[in-house]
XYZ file of C-alpha atoms in Angstrom:
497
model
C 27.666 -15.861 42.748
C 28.321 -18.235 39.865
C 26.159 -17.166 36.929
C 23.831 -19.528 35.097
C 21.719 -18.763 32.039
C 18.659 -20.379 30.513
C 18.020 -19.895 26.792
C 14.523 -20.597 25.421
C 14.193 -20.970 21.652
C 10.679 -20.642 20.224
C 11.042 -22.835 17.133
C 7.781 -21.696 15.511
C 7.007 -18.419 17.241
C 5.253 -16.674 14.321
C 3.220 -19.702 13.214
C 2.374 -20.666 16.804
C 0.948 -17.162 17.238
C -1.241 -17.619 14.162
C -2.349 -21.078 15.300
C -3.407 -19.669 18.676
C -5.530 -17.076 16.885
C -6.959 -19.680 14.450
C -6.861 -23.116 16.173
C -8.029 -24.864 12.981
C -4.621 -24.085 11.432
C -2.719 -26.406 13.782
C -3.345 -29.462 11.622
C -2.992 -27.660 8.271
C 0.135 -26.563 6.384
C 0.418 -22.772 6.207
C 3.027 -20.055 5.874
C 3.660 -16.364 6.488
C 5.014 -14.164 3.704
C 6.357 -10.667 3.112
C 7.596 -8.624 0.124
C 11.342 -8.504 -0.466
C 13.155 -6.825 -3.391
C 10.089 -6.912 -5.624
C 9.192 -10.505 -4.765
C 6.989 -12.137 -2.150
C 9.058 -14.544 -0.052
C 8.265 -16.992 2.735
C 9.089 -15.656 6.197
C 7.907 -18.572 8.333
C 6.341 -22.010 7.893
C 4.575 -24.252 10.382
C 5.835 -27.792 11.173
C 3.306 -29.473 8.869
C 4.628 -27.503 5.885
C 8.301 -27.830 6.789
C 7.931 -31.605 6.638
C 7.177 -31.145 2.938
C 10.536 -29.443 2.388
C 9.287 -25.846 2.388
C 11.511 -23.413 4.302
C 11.682 -19.688 4.935
C 13.360 -17.682 2.194
C 11.632 -19.485 -0.672
C 9.611 -17.491 -3.213
C 5.876 -17.692 -2.550
C 5.075 -18.345 -6.227
C 7.333 -21.425 -6.178
C 5.629 -22.739 -3.056
C 2.185 -22.248 -4.600
C 3.310 -24.198 -7.642
C 4.262 -27.125 -5.404
C 1.341 -26.846 -2.958
C -1.540 -24.872 -4.516
C -3.765 -25.572 -1.491
C -1.379 -24.122 1.101
C -2.853 -21.387 3.315
C -0.888 -18.133 3.254
C -0.948 -15.105 5.567
C 1.033 -11.857 5.676
C 3.931 -11.789 8.114
C 3.535 -9.465 11.116
C 6.993 -8.928 12.632
C 5.748 -6.253 15.035
C 3.125 -8.644 16.418
C 5.817 -11.319 16.850
C 8.065 -8.830 18.642
C 5.229 -7.798 20.952
C 4.454 -11.443 21.697
C 8.103 -12.122 22.553
C 8.100 -9.144 24.943
C 4.904 -10.436 26.574
C 6.485 -13.857 26.999
C 9.535 -12.194 28.554
C 7.308 -10.440 31.101
C 5.586 -13.766 31.792
C 9.015 -15.224 32.680
C 9.453 -12.713 35.513
C 7.764 -15.285 37.746
C 10.878 -17.440 37.326
C 13.659 -14.836 37.428
C 13.932 -11.030 37.716
C 16.320 -10.758 34.733
C 14.917 -11.645 31.291
C 16.077 -10.398 27.887
C 14.632 -10.892 24.420
C 16.823 -12.277 21.642
C 15.069 -11.314 18.433
C 13.441 -12.767 16.504
C 12.560 -15.912 18.477
C 14.480 -16.361 21.722
C 14.574 -15.435 25.401
C 17.598 -15.286 27.721
C 17.030 -15.743 31.462
C 19.673 -15.066 34.084
C 18.678 -17.797 36.553
C 21.550 -17.384 39.012
C 20.228 -18.265 42.470
C 16.712 -19.046 41.220
C 16.621 -22.728 40.259
C 16.878 -24.078 43.825
C 13.396 -22.653 44.528
C 12.024 -25.275 42.132
C 14.155 -28.093 43.482
C 17.089 -27.753 41.092
C 17.838 -26.865 37.480
C 16.168 -29.914 35.927
C 12.747 -29.383 37.572
C 13.164 -25.645 36.887
C 13.671 -26.003 33.133
C 10.993 -28.693 32.812
C 8.453 -26.528 34.667
C 8.984 -23.609 32.288
C 8.994 -25.630 29.058
C 5.892 -27.618 30.063
C 3.996 -24.410 30.860
C 4.956 -22.939 27.478
C 4.023 -26.153 25.670
C 0.596 -26.159 27.309
C 0.269 -22.548 26.215
C 0.654 -23.596 22.573
C 4.367 -22.909 21.976
C 7.005 -25.335 20.693
C 10.258 -24.584 22.507
C 13.748 -25.952 23.043
C 15.770 -24.822 26.033
C 19.160 -25.294 27.658
C 21.027 -24.094 30.772
C 24.735 -23.223 30.776
C 27.315 -20.897 32.332
C 27.222 -18.536 29.339
C 24.556 -17.109 27.083
C 26.423 -18.308 23.995
C 26.664 -21.902 25.231
C 22.990 -21.998 26.255
C 22.037 -20.560 22.834
C 24.142 -23.142 20.999
C 22.947 -26.185 22.938
C 19.262 -25.188 22.790
C 19.394 -24.997 18.990
C 22.001 -27.584 18.003
C 22.575 -29.788 21.053
C 20.584 -32.565 22.714
C 21.142 -31.941 26.420
C 19.041 -29.756 28.687
C 21.730 -28.781 31.181
C 25.431 -28.081 30.673
C 27.164 -28.613 33.999
C 29.122 -25.681 35.442
C 32.495 -25.212 33.782
C 31.784 -27.746 31.017
C 30.606 -25.439 28.243
C 33.677 -26.198 26.094
C 32.967 -29.947 26.148
C 29.335 -29.253 25.199
C 30.375 -27.075 22.228
C 33.069 -29.275 20.657
C 30.765 -31.509 18.606
C 28.419 -28.706 17.480
C 28.631 -27.008 14.045
C 30.157 -23.513 13.646
C 26.618 -22.102 13.186
C 26.161 -22.659 16.944
C 28.499 -19.702 17.528
C 25.974 -17.182 16.134
C 28.222 -16.210 13.204
C 27.278 -14.209 10.109
C 26.194 -16.028 6.990
C 29.312 -15.033 5.016
C 31.632 -16.364 7.713
C 29.737 -19.653 7.887
C 29.979 -20.073 4.117
C 33.749 -19.554 4.227
C 34.133 -22.015 7.098
C 32.097 -24.587 5.215
C 34.230 -24.207 2.068
C 37.362 -24.759 4.152
C 35.961 -27.956 5.643
C 35.197 -26.807 9.201
C 32.286 -28.945 10.362
C 32.695 -28.787 14.149
C 33.715 -26.172 16.707
C 36.452 -28.541 17.921
C 38.318 -27.881 14.669
C 38.362 -24.143 15.395
C 39.469 -24.310 19.023
C 42.752 -26.001 18.133
C 43.760 -23.185 15.723
C 45.787 -20.238 17.129
C 43.725 -17.125 17.637
C 46.042 -14.985 15.508
C 45.388 -17.225 12.505
C 41.617 -17.147 13.069
C 41.637 -13.367 13.430
C 43.660 -12.891 10.251
C 41.420 -15.204 8.231
C 37.935 -14.563 9.650
C 38.135 -11.284 11.570
C 37.518 -10.489 15.228
C 33.819 -11.417 15.360
C 34.500 -15.162 15.270
C 36.883 -14.897 18.212
C 34.413 -12.685 20.083
C 31.554 -15.158 19.653
C 33.777 -18.083 20.566
C 34.965 -16.270 23.692
C 31.404 -15.419 24.711
C 30.344 -19.057 24.346
C 33.333 -20.351 26.319
C 33.080 -17.684 28.997
C 36.423 -15.988 28.363
C 34.708 -12.855 27.051
C 31.888 -11.013 28.744
C 28.474 -10.663 27.071
C 26.109 -7.924 28.170
C 22.489 -8.799 28.932
C 19.892 -6.027 28.554
C 16.873 -7.051 30.601
C 13.299 -6.317 29.649
C 11.777 -3.794 32.022
C 8.482 -4.946 33.541
C 5.401 -2.906 32.770
C 4.970 -0.460 35.656
C 1.916 -0.981 37.835
C -0.091 2.207 38.205
C -1.866 1.549 41.495
C -2.571 3.864 44.423
C -3.933 2.832 47.848
C -5.795 4.841 50.486
C -6.480 3.173 53.863
C -9.226 4.741 55.971
C -8.919 5.432 59.737
C -12.652 4.780 60.033
C -14.910 2.752 57.671
C -16.483 4.929 54.959
C -20.236 4.499 54.429
C -21.333 7.689 52.640
C -21.178 8.735 48.980
C -19.424 11.963 50.001
C -16.675 10.041 51.750
C -16.222 7.795 48.703
C -15.923 10.865 46.451
C -13.261 12.404 48.695
C -11.248 9.167 48.640
C -11.576 8.932 44.844
C -10.462 12.536 44.354
C -7.360 12.065 46.527
C -6.382 8.898 44.672
C -6.870 10.599 41.297
C -4.720 13.561 42.335
C -1.889 11.257 43.439
C -2.073 9.067 40.341
C -2.327 11.989 37.910
C 0.737 13.614 39.498
C 2.637 10.452 38.614
C 1.217 10.568 35.088
C 2.518 14.119 34.664
C 6.009 13.099 35.796
C 6.134 10.122 33.430
C 4.271 11.596 30.456
C 1.443 9.078 30.728
C -2.353 9.115 30.796
C -5.168 6.780 31.809
C -7.218 4.845 29.258
C -8.849 2.348 31.655
C -9.319 2.892 35.382
C -10.590 0.601 38.174
C -11.713 2.015 41.534
C -12.088 -0.617 44.266
C -13.409 -0.558 47.799
C -12.500 -3.249 50.330
C -15.341 -3.602 52.819
C -14.956 -4.666 56.430
C -17.136 -7.746 55.723
C -14.454 -9.033 53.321
C -16.278 -8.170 50.081
C -14.745 -6.070 47.303
C -16.844 -3.593 45.323
C -15.566 -1.784 42.257
C -16.391 0.482 39.333
C -14.412 1.043 36.138
C -14.190 3.628 33.368
C -12.638 3.906 29.931
C -11.498 6.945 27.956
C -11.106 7.530 24.234
C -7.757 9.265 24.726
C -5.118 8.930 27.397
C -6.108 11.408 30.106
C -4.481 12.769 33.271
C -7.077 15.481 33.826
C -8.357 14.973 37.376
C -11.667 16.790 36.875
C -12.536 14.886 33.712
C -11.644 11.483 35.177
C -13.528 12.255 38.414
C -16.702 13.064 36.464
C -16.520 9.705 34.681
C -16.158 7.808 37.964
C -18.775 9.973 39.682
C -21.481 8.690 37.345
C -20.927 5.156 38.686
C -20.388 5.832 42.396
C -24.058 4.917 43.176
C -23.163 1.388 42.029
C -20.764 1.010 44.994
C -22.531 -0.538 47.962
C -20.505 0.303 51.122
C -22.635 -1.912 53.426
C -21.028 -1.743 56.903
C -18.211 0.410 55.567
C -15.147 0.468 53.304
C -11.757 0.403 55.044
C -9.438 0.518 51.996
C -9.711 2.191 48.581
C -7.480 1.456 45.575
C -7.289 3.117 42.163
C -5.573 1.233 39.338
C -4.868 2.451 35.816
C -5.189 -0.905 34.035
C -4.397 0.601 30.629
C -1.932 3.480 30.302
C -0.662 5.281 27.186
C 1.798 8.058 26.437
C 0.502 11.633 26.374
C 2.315 14.023 24.071
C 3.184 17.529 25.246
C 1.131 19.075 22.456
C -1.904 17.109 23.561
C -1.494 18.172 27.206
C -1.306 21.883 26.391
C -4.702 21.652 24.731
C -6.630 21.134 27.956
C -6.952 24.889 28.358
C -7.811 25.648 24.721
C -11.546 25.704 24.146
C -11.222 25.412 20.381
C -9.547 22.018 20.586
C -12.137 19.852 18.845
C -10.317 16.563 19.374
C -10.145 16.996 23.140
C -13.757 18.148 23.315
C -14.870 15.171 21.230
C -12.890 12.784 23.427
C -14.491 14.134 26.602
C -17.948 14.048 25.023
C -17.481 10.420 23.985
C -16.232 9.528 27.462
C -19.376 11.048 28.990
C -21.615 9.189 26.515
C -19.799 5.932 27.249
C -20.243 6.504 30.969
C -24.016 6.879 30.561
C -24.828 4.501 27.681
C -21.863 2.127 27.776
C -18.765 1.902 25.598
C -20.552 -0.507 23.243
C -22.748 2.389 22.057
C -19.761 4.158 20.419
C -18.009 2.965 17.279
C -15.229 4.465 15.162
C -14.138 3.136 11.787
C -11.040 3.656 9.657
C -10.246 2.579 6.099
C -7.938 -0.354 5.341
C -5.956 -1.145 2.192
C -8.169 -3.953 0.911
C -10.325 -4.329 -2.174
C -12.878 -6.633 -0.595
C -15.516 -4.237 0.869
C -15.947 -6.086 4.179
C -12.171 -5.944 4.692
C -11.749 -2.323 3.644
C -13.035 -0.968 6.975
C -11.816 -1.697 10.493
C -13.216 -0.685 13.869
C -10.851 1.113 16.272
C -11.240 2.193 19.870
C -8.787 5.087 20.038
C -9.139 8.619 18.715
C -5.343 8.754 18.376
C -5.088 5.993 15.783
C -4.547 7.412 12.314
C -5.705 5.819 9.017
C -3.067 4.040 6.951
C -4.872 5.003 3.761
C -7.526 7.487 2.645
C -11.245 6.809 2.396
C -12.179 5.802 -1.134
C -14.391 8.493 -2.648
C -14.198 7.784 -6.383
C -16.888 5.089 -6.136
C -20.192 5.288 -4.214
C -20.387 2.999 -1.196
C -23.395 2.180 1.024
C -23.686 3.789 4.437
C -24.733 0.458 5.945
C -22.502 -2.460 4.964
C -23.485 -5.943 6.095
C -20.619 -7.733 7.909
C -21.389 -10.828 5.847
C -23.135 -10.722 2.448
C -26.556 -12.377 2.509
C -27.654 -14.601 -0.408
C -30.678 -13.489 -2.437
C -32.674 -14.976 -5.316
C -32.507 -12.848 -8.455
C -34.380 -12.673 -11.736
C -32.456 -10.806 -14.415
C -31.291 -10.711 -18.014
C -28.026 -12.346 -19.058
C -25.116 -12.033 -18.929
C -24.191 -8.611 -17.453
C -27.550 -6.947 -16.946
C -28.715 -5.898 -13.461
C -31.536 -7.854 -11.800
C -35.182 -7.138 -12.639
C -36.260 -8.142 -9.151
C -34.870 -10.081 -6.180
C -36.187 -11.850 -3.089
C -34.885 -10.708 0.299
C -36.324 -11.885 3.641
C -39.222 -13.494 1.809
C -40.194 -10.218 0.065
C -40.103 -9.715 -3.702
C -38.410 -6.388 -4.450
C -38.857 -4.988 -7.960
C -36.003 -2.931 -9.393
C -36.826 0.366 -11.101
C -33.299 1.726 -11.630
C -29.820 0.173 -11.586
C -26.199 1.083 -12.186
C -23.244 -1.235 -12.748
C -21.496 -3.533 -12.877
C -18.423 -2.566 -10.860
C -16.026 -5.505 -10.814
C -13.977 -6.203 -7.674
C -11.448 -9.014 -7.941
C -10.499 -11.280 -5.055
C -7.213 -10.510 -3.295
C -4.985 -13.336 -4.469
C -2.640 -13.068 -1.486
C -5.543 -13.815 0.876
C -7.788 -16.173 -1.088
C -8.623 -17.265 -4.616
C -11.935 -17.460 -6.417
C -14.220 -15.748 -8.909
C -14.681 -11.950 -8.993
C -17.660 -9.965 -7.770
C -19.779 -7.719 -10.015
C -21.549 -5.070 -7.912
C -24.780 -3.237 -8.861
C -26.501 -0.275 -7.233
C -30.230 -0.846 -7.582
C -33.271 1.172 -6.544
C -36.617 -0.407 -5.777
C -39.982 0.988 -6.868
C -40.567 2.452 -3.376
C -37.233 4.355 -3.469
C -35.050 2.069 -1.315
C -31.513 1.525 -2.666
C -29.464 -1.651 -2.322
C -25.953 -2.870 -3.102
C -26.023 -6.294 -4.789
C -23.265 -8.368 -6.328
C -22.978 -11.424 -8.516
C -20.261 -13.867 -7.520
C -18.840 -15.710 -10.528
C -19.098 -15.537 -14.305
C -21.836 -17.153 -16.388
C -19.428 -18.610 -18.922
C -17.167 -20.200 -16.258
C -19.095 -20.635 -13.014
C -22.581 -20.947 -11.666
C -23.091 -17.402 -10.381
C -24.663 -16.589 -7.035
C -26.222 -13.299 -5.974
C -25.791 -11.555 -2.634
C -27.024 -8.411 -0.874
C -24.117 -6.534 0.713
C -25.400 -3.137 1.808
C -28.018 -0.407 1.909
C -27.761 3.157 0.638
C -29.525 5.725 2.847
């Protein structure tokens, strides 16, 4: 079969991801940055900012000097990579062979697929329109080779290169369309090579002697004279087991037997693949056409049949069999790796982590997962950003809890404004009004100054005070701004217990 490839270039992958998270950013200029060799440089810009002449690779300080109001965010290459993998899996509906081309492209082997959509033109338009509606700006092209599709999608104007005509499509494109290294492109530019047509007419021995073998390899891959390997993304395996019933099941005992058999089968697969369940869904298909289901969640990936059965067993009364259930299914909707060291701990009674995980699972089964919270420290100065909530017991902190300064046990997610009466300029308040109540201060300690994080936002600093009321209650207050520069405001941020 004659091979055909579709290349999809996500022009603004990183900034499109941010704009999907924060829709208000779509109409505003913003950029993503990262440290590099002791400097903070621009990694990606959105279209609104690129129109102003700002490009990736510039120093963030220079950009701020030109556009002080520009919004800046840290670059997250791992999140971009994960997004690209998710988009690749989404493309499985159009072809079984999809590969990622980091950092912002997808390669689809569409041989024998396009006719299902009425031809290559409707095929490519269907995919690009779906991606555009999903919030992504893309350019795409179809050709006989990956290299030609890559080149035309980024530097050409046509959507489809007809079979066998990749050379004609490449002739007018710049050498950068061959996916060459930066040093090679600079040398070609100095020598006056502006189009690929100028390179094709030169003998290969001369090109190899002057520019090395990589240029010839890339040129051959684009023209189809040299093979290029495509490593396809592997779809996420579906962990689903089915159990049809010879006779409809109407009793709780029958449901438990079906659940136990499904768990045994699924957990055997987990053992073979080194996996464990984090989220499970148990469904019953009734003979009246209705589907009933229950679900569980675990704090750690588990393949322990007894433990998982107990979690499901708590919810079996919620299943209404009615006239009977003729088919049961068990799906592990969320699966994670289980290390060998973790698995050997099932039989060790002193393993606190495993015991805690099982205890939390049992509590979640009775009270709901929303009743359990776990927090880890983050590397931020701003108190409300210095703590994050996590759902897994396996996740480890990136930094240590700060213990050199006292912090309240209860921190408000958003500081609440209060009215304060106090001496100037740096004295703690004498009393303050909170929820309509006047609270007199008997003792106070501070101030502790916390500056704003310049890479996230700009503004005046905060001066925090620990104050104790006359009835013994302790509060965490801060003054935002300086008396000699701003008009300070006071806020309540937490309570000491």
